[in-house]
PDB file of C-alpha atoms in Angstrom:
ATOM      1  CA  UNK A   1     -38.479  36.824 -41.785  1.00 57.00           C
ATOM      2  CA  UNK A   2     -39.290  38.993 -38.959  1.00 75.00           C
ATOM      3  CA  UNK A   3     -36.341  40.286 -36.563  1.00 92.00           C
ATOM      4  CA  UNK A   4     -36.114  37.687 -33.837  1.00 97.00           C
ATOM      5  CA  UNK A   5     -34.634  40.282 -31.005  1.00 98.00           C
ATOM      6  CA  UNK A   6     -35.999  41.491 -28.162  1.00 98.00           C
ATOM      7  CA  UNK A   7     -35.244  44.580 -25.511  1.00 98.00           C
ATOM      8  CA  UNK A   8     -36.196  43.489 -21.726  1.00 98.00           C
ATOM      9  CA  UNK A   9     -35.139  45.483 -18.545  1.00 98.00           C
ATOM     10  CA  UNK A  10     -36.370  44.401 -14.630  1.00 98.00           C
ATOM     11  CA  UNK A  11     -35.826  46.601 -11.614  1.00 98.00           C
ATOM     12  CA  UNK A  12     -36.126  45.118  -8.224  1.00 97.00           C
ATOM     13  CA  UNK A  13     -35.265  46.266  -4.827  1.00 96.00           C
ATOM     14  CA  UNK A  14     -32.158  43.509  -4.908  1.00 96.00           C
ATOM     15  CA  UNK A  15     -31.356  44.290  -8.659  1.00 97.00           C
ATOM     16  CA  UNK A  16     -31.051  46.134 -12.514  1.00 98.00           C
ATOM     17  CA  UNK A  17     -30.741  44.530 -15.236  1.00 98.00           C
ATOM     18  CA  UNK A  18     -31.073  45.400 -18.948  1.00 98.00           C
ATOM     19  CA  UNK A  19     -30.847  42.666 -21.788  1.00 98.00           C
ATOM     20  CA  UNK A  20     -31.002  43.018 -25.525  1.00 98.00           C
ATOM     21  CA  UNK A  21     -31.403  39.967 -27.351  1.00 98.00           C
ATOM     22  CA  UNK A  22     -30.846  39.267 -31.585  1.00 98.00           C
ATOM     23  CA  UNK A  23     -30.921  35.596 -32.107  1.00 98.00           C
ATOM     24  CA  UNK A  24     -30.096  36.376 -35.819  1.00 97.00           C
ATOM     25  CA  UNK A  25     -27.073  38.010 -34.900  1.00 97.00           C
ATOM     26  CA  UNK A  26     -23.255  37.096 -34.995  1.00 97.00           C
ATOM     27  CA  UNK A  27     -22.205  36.640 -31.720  1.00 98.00           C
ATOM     28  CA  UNK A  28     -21.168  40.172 -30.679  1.00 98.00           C
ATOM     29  CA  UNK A  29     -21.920  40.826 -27.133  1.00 98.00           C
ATOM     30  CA  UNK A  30     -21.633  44.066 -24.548  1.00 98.00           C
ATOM     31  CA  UNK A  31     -21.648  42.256 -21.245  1.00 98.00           C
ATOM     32  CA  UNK A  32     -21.239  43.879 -17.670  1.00 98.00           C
ATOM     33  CA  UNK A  33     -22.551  42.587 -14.236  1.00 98.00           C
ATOM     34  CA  UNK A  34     -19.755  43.126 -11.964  1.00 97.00           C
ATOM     35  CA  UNK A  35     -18.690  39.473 -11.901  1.00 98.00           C
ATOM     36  CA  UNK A  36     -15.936  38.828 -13.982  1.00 97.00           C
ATOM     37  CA  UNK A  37     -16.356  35.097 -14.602  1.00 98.00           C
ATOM     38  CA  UNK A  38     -19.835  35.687 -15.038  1.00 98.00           C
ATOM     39  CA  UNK A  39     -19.239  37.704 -17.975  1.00 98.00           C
ATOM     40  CA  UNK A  40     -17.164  34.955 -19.405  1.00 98.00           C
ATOM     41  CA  UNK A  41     -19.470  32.667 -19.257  1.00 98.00           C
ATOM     42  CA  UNK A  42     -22.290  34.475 -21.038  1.00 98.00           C
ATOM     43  CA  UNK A  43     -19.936  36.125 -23.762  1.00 98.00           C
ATOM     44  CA  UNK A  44     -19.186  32.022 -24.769  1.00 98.00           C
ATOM     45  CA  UNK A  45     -23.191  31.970 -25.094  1.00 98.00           C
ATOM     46  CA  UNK A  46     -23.003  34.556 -26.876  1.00 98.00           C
ATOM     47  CA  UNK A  47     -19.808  34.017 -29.167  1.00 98.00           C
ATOM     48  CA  UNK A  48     -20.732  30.434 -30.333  1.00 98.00           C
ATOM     49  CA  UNK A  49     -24.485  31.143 -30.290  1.00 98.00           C
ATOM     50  CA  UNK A  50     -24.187  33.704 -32.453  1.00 98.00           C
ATOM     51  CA  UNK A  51     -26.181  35.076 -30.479  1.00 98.00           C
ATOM     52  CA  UNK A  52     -26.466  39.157 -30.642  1.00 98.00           C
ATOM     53  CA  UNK A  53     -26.394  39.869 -26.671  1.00 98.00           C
ATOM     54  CA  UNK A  54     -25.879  43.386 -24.286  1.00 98.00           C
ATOM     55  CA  UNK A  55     -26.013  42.746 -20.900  1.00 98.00           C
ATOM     56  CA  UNK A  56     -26.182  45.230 -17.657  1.00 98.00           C
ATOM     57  CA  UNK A  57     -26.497  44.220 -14.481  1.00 98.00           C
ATOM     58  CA  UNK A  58     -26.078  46.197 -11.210  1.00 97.00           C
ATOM     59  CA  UNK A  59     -27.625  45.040  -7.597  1.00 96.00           C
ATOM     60  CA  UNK A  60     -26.548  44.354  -3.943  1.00 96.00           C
ATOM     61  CA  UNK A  61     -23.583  42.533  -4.484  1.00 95.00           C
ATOM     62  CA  UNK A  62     -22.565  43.471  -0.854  1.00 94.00           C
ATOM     63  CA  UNK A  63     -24.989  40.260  -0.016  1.00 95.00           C
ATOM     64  CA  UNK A  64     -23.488  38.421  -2.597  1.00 95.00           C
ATOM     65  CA  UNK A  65     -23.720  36.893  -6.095  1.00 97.00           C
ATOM     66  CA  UNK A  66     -27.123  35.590  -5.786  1.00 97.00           C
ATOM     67  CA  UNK A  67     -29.764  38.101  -6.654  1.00 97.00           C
ATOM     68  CA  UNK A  68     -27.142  39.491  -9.832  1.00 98.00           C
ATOM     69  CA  UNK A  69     -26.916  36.080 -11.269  1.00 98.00           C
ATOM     70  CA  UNK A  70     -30.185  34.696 -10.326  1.00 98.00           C
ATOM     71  CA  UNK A  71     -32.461  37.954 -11.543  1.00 98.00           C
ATOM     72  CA  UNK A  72     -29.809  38.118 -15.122  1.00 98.00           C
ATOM     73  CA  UNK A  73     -31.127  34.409 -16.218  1.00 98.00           C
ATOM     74  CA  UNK A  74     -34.942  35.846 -14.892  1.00 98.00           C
ATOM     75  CA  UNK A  75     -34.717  38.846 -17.292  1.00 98.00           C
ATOM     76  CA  UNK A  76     -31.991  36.446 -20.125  1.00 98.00           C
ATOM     77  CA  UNK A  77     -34.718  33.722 -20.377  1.00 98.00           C
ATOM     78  CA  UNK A  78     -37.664  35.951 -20.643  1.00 98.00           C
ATOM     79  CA  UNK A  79     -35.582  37.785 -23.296  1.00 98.00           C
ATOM     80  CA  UNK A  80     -34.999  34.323 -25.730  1.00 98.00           C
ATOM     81  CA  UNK A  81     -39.205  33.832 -24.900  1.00 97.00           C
ATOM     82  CA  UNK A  82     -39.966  37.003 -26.639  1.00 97.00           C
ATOM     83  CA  UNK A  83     -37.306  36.877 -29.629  1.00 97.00           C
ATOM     84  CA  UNK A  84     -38.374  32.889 -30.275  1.00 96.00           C
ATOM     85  CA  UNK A  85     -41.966  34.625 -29.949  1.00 93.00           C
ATOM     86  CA  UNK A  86     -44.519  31.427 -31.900  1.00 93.00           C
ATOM     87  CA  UNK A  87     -41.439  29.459 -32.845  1.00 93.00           C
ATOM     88  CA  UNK A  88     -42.630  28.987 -35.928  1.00 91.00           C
ATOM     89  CA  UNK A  89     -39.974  27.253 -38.142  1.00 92.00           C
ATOM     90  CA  UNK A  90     -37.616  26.389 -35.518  1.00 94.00           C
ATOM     91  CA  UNK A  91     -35.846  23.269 -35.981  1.00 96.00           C
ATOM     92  CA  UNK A  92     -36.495  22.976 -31.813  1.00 96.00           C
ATOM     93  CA  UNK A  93     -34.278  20.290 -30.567  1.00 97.00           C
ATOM     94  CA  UNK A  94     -29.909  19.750 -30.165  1.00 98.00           C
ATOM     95  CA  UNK A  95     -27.938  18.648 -28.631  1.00 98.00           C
ATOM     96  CA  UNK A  96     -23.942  18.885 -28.759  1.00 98.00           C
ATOM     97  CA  UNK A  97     -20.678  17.945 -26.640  1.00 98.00           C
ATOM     98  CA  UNK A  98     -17.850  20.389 -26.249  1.00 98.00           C
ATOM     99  CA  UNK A  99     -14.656  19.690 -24.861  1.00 98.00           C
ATOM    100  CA  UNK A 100     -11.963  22.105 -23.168  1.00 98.00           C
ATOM    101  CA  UNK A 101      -8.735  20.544 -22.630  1.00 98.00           C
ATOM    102  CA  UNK A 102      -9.728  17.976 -20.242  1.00 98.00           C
ATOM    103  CA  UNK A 103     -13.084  19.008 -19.632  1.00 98.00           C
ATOM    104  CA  UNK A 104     -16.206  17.582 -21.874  1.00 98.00           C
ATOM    105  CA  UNK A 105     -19.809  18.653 -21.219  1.00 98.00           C
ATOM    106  CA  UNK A 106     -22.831  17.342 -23.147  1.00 98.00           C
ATOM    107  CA  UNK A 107     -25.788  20.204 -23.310  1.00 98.00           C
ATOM    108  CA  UNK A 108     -29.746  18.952 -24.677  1.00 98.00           C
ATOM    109  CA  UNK A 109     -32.215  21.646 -25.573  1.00 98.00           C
ATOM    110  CA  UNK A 110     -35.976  21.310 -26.427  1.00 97.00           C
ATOM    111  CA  UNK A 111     -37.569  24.024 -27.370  1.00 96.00           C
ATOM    112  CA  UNK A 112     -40.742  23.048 -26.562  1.00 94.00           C
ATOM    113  CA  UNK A 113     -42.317  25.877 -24.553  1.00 94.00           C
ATOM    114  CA  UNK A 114     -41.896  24.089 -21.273  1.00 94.00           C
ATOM    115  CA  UNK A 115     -39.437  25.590 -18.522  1.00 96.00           C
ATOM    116  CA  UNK A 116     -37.599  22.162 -17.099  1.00 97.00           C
ATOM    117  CA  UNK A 117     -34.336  21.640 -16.014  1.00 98.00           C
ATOM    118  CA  UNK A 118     -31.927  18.843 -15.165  1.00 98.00           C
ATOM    119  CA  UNK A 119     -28.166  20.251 -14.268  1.00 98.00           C
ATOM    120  CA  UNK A 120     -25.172  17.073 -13.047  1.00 97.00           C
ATOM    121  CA  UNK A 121     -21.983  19.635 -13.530  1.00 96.00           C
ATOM    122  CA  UNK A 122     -19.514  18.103 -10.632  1.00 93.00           C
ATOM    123  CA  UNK A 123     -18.669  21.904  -9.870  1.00 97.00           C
ATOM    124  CA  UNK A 124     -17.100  23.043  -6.987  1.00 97.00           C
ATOM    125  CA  UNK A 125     -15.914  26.808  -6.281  1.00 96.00           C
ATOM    126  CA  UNK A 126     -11.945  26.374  -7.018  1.00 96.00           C
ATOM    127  CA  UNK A 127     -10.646  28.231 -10.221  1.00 96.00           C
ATOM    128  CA  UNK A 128     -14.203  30.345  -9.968  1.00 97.00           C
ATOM    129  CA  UNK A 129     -12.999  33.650  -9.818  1.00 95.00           C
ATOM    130  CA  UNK A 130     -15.887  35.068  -7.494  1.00 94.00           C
ATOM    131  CA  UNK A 131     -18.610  33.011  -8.994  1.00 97.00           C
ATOM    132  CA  UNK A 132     -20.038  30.093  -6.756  1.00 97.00           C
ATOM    133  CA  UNK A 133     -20.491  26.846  -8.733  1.00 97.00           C
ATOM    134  CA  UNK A 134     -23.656  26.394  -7.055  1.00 97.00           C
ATOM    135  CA  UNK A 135     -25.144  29.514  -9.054  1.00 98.00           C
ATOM    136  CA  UNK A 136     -23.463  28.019 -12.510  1.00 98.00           C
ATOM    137  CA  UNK A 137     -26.940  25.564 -11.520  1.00 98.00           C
ATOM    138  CA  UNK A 138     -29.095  28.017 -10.055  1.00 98.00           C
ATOM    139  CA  UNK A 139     -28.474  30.498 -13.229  1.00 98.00           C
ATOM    140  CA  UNK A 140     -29.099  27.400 -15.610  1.00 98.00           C
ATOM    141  CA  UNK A 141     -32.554  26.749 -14.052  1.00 98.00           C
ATOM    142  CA  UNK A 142     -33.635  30.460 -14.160  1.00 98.00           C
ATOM    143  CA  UNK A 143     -32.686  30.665 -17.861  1.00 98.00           C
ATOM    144  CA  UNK A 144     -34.646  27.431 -18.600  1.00 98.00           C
ATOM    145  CA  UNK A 145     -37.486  28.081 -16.579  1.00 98.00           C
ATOM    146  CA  UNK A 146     -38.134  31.625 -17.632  1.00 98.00           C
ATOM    147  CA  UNK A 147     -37.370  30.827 -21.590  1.00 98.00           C
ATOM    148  CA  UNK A 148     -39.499  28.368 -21.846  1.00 97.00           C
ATOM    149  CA  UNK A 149     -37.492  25.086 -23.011  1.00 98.00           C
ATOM    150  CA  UNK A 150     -36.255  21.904 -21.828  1.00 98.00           C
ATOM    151  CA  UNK A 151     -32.038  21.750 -20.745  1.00 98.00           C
ATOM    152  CA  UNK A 152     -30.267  18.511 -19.536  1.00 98.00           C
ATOM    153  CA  UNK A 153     -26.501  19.345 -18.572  1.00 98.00           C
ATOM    154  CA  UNK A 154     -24.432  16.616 -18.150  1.00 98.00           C
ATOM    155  CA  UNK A 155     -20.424  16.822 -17.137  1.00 98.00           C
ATOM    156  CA  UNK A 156     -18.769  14.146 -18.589  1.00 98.00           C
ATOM    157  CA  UNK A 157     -15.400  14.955 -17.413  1.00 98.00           C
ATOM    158  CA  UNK A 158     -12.853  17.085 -15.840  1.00 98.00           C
ATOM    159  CA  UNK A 159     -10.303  17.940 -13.062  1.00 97.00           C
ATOM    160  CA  UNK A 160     -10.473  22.310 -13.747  1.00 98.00           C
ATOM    161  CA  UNK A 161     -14.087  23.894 -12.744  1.00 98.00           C
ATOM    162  CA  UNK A 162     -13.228  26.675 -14.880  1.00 98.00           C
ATOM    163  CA  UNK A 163     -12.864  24.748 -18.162  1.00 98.00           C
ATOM    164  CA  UNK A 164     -16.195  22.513 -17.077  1.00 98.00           C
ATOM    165  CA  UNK A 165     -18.158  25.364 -16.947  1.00 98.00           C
ATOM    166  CA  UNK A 166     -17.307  27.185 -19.752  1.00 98.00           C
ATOM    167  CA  UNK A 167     -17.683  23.688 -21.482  1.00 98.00           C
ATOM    168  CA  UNK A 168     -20.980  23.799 -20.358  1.00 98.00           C
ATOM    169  CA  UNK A 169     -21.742  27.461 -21.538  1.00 98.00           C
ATOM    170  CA  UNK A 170     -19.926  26.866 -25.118  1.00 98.00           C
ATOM    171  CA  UNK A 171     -22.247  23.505 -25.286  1.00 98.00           C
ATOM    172  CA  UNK A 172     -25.325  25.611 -24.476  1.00 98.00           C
ATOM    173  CA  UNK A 173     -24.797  28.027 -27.047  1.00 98.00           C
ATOM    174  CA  UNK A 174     -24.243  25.768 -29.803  1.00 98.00           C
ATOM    175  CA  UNK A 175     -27.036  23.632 -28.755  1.00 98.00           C
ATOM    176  CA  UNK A 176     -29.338  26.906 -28.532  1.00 98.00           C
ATOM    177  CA  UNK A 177     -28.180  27.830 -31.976  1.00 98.00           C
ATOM    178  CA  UNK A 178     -29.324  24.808 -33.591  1.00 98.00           C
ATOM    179  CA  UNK A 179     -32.302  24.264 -32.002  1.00 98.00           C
ATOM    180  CA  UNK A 180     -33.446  27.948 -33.226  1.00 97.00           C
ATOM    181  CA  UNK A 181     -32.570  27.851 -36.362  1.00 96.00           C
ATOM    182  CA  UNK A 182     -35.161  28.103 -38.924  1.00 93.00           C
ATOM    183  CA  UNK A 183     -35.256  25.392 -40.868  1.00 91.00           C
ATOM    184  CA  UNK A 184     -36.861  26.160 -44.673  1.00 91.00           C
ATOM    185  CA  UNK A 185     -38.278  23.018 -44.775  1.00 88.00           C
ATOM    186  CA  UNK A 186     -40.773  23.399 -41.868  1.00 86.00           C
ATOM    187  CA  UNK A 187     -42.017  26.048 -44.233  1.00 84.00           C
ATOM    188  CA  UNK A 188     -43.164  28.550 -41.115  1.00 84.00           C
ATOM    189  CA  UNK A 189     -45.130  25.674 -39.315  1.00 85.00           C
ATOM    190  CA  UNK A 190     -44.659  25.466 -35.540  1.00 84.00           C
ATOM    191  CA  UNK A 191     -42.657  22.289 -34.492  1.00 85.00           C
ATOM    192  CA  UNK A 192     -45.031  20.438 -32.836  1.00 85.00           C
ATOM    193  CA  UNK A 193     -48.394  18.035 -33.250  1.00 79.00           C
ATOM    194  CA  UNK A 194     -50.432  20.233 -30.812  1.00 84.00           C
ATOM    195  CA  UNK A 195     -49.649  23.557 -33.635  1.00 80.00           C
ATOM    196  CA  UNK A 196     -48.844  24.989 -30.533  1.00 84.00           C
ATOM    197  CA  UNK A 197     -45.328  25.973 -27.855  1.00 83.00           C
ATOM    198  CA  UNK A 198     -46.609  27.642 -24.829  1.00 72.00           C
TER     199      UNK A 198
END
């Protein structure tokens, strides 16, 4: 099987940022963009992906989140798109619902080599840390858009923003896990009647 990983850095005027990607990994991660919840929130993708994941991200926070967050799902997406490379053998679609306390989210993934996102989280900025809710959406679009797959996000319920979006994040990974898996009895082939994702 060939090393599903891949090594991506982007350097903007507004932004840095360096990923490094093993999607065969076991969810050890090396995350730092400045924003603490941020972090959080992509070590769960990480952790219960099992997903193999160094982040470093350093921009103009002095306008804000935006550009950090925005640019790290840019350069995050583009990162899966290269380690899934043919997606040969992928099992391609999951889905999976994760509760925290009172908090339940409901994450859908196709792999299917088309960028498209629907997000419903309910988030508002409250219980945060510095992270606006609005770019828990924005950051879920990028990383769809730019890796290439299908993501419906549903919140299903909750009172604590905190716990719904790391609901969302835990849901993501798993959902990302399964739907990359290889599954042996594909036997290589490329999930889909066109023999083609792209």
């Amino acid at each position: 099987m060939a090393d599903r990983k891949a090594k991506i850095t982007r350097e903007t005027g507004e932004s840095q940022i360096s990923v490094e990607i093993n999607l065969d990994g076991n969810g050890s991660y090396n995350i730092d963009t400045g924003n603490g919840m941020f972090d959080h929130m992509l070590a769960q993708l990480s952790r219960h992906g099992l997903i193999d994941l160094n982040v470093s991200a350093k921009g103009d926070t002095h306008v804000g989140w935006h550009h950090i967050i925005e640019d790290t799902g840019i350069v995050l997406g583009r990162a899966f798109k290269e380690a899934v490379g043919d997606a040969a053998g992928i099992t391609r679609m999951a889905h999976t619902y994760v509760p925290l306390d009172e908090a339940l989210a409901l994450v859908v993934v196709d792999y299917s080599g088309r960028g498209y996102a629907i997000i419903e989280t309910t988030l508002s900025d409250s219980d945060m840390g510095d992270m606006p809710a609005s770019l828990v959406t924005h950051f879920l679009e990028t990383l769809s858009r730019e890796g290439g797959f299908n993501l419906h996000v549903r919140v299903l319920a909750g009172a604590n923003n905190h716990h719904k979006s790391e609901a969302i994040f835990k849901a993501l990974a798993r959902s990302l896990r399964v739907a990359l898996t290889l599954d042996p009895r594909r036997e290589g082939n490329i999930p889909s009647t066109k023999g083609t994702i792209g």
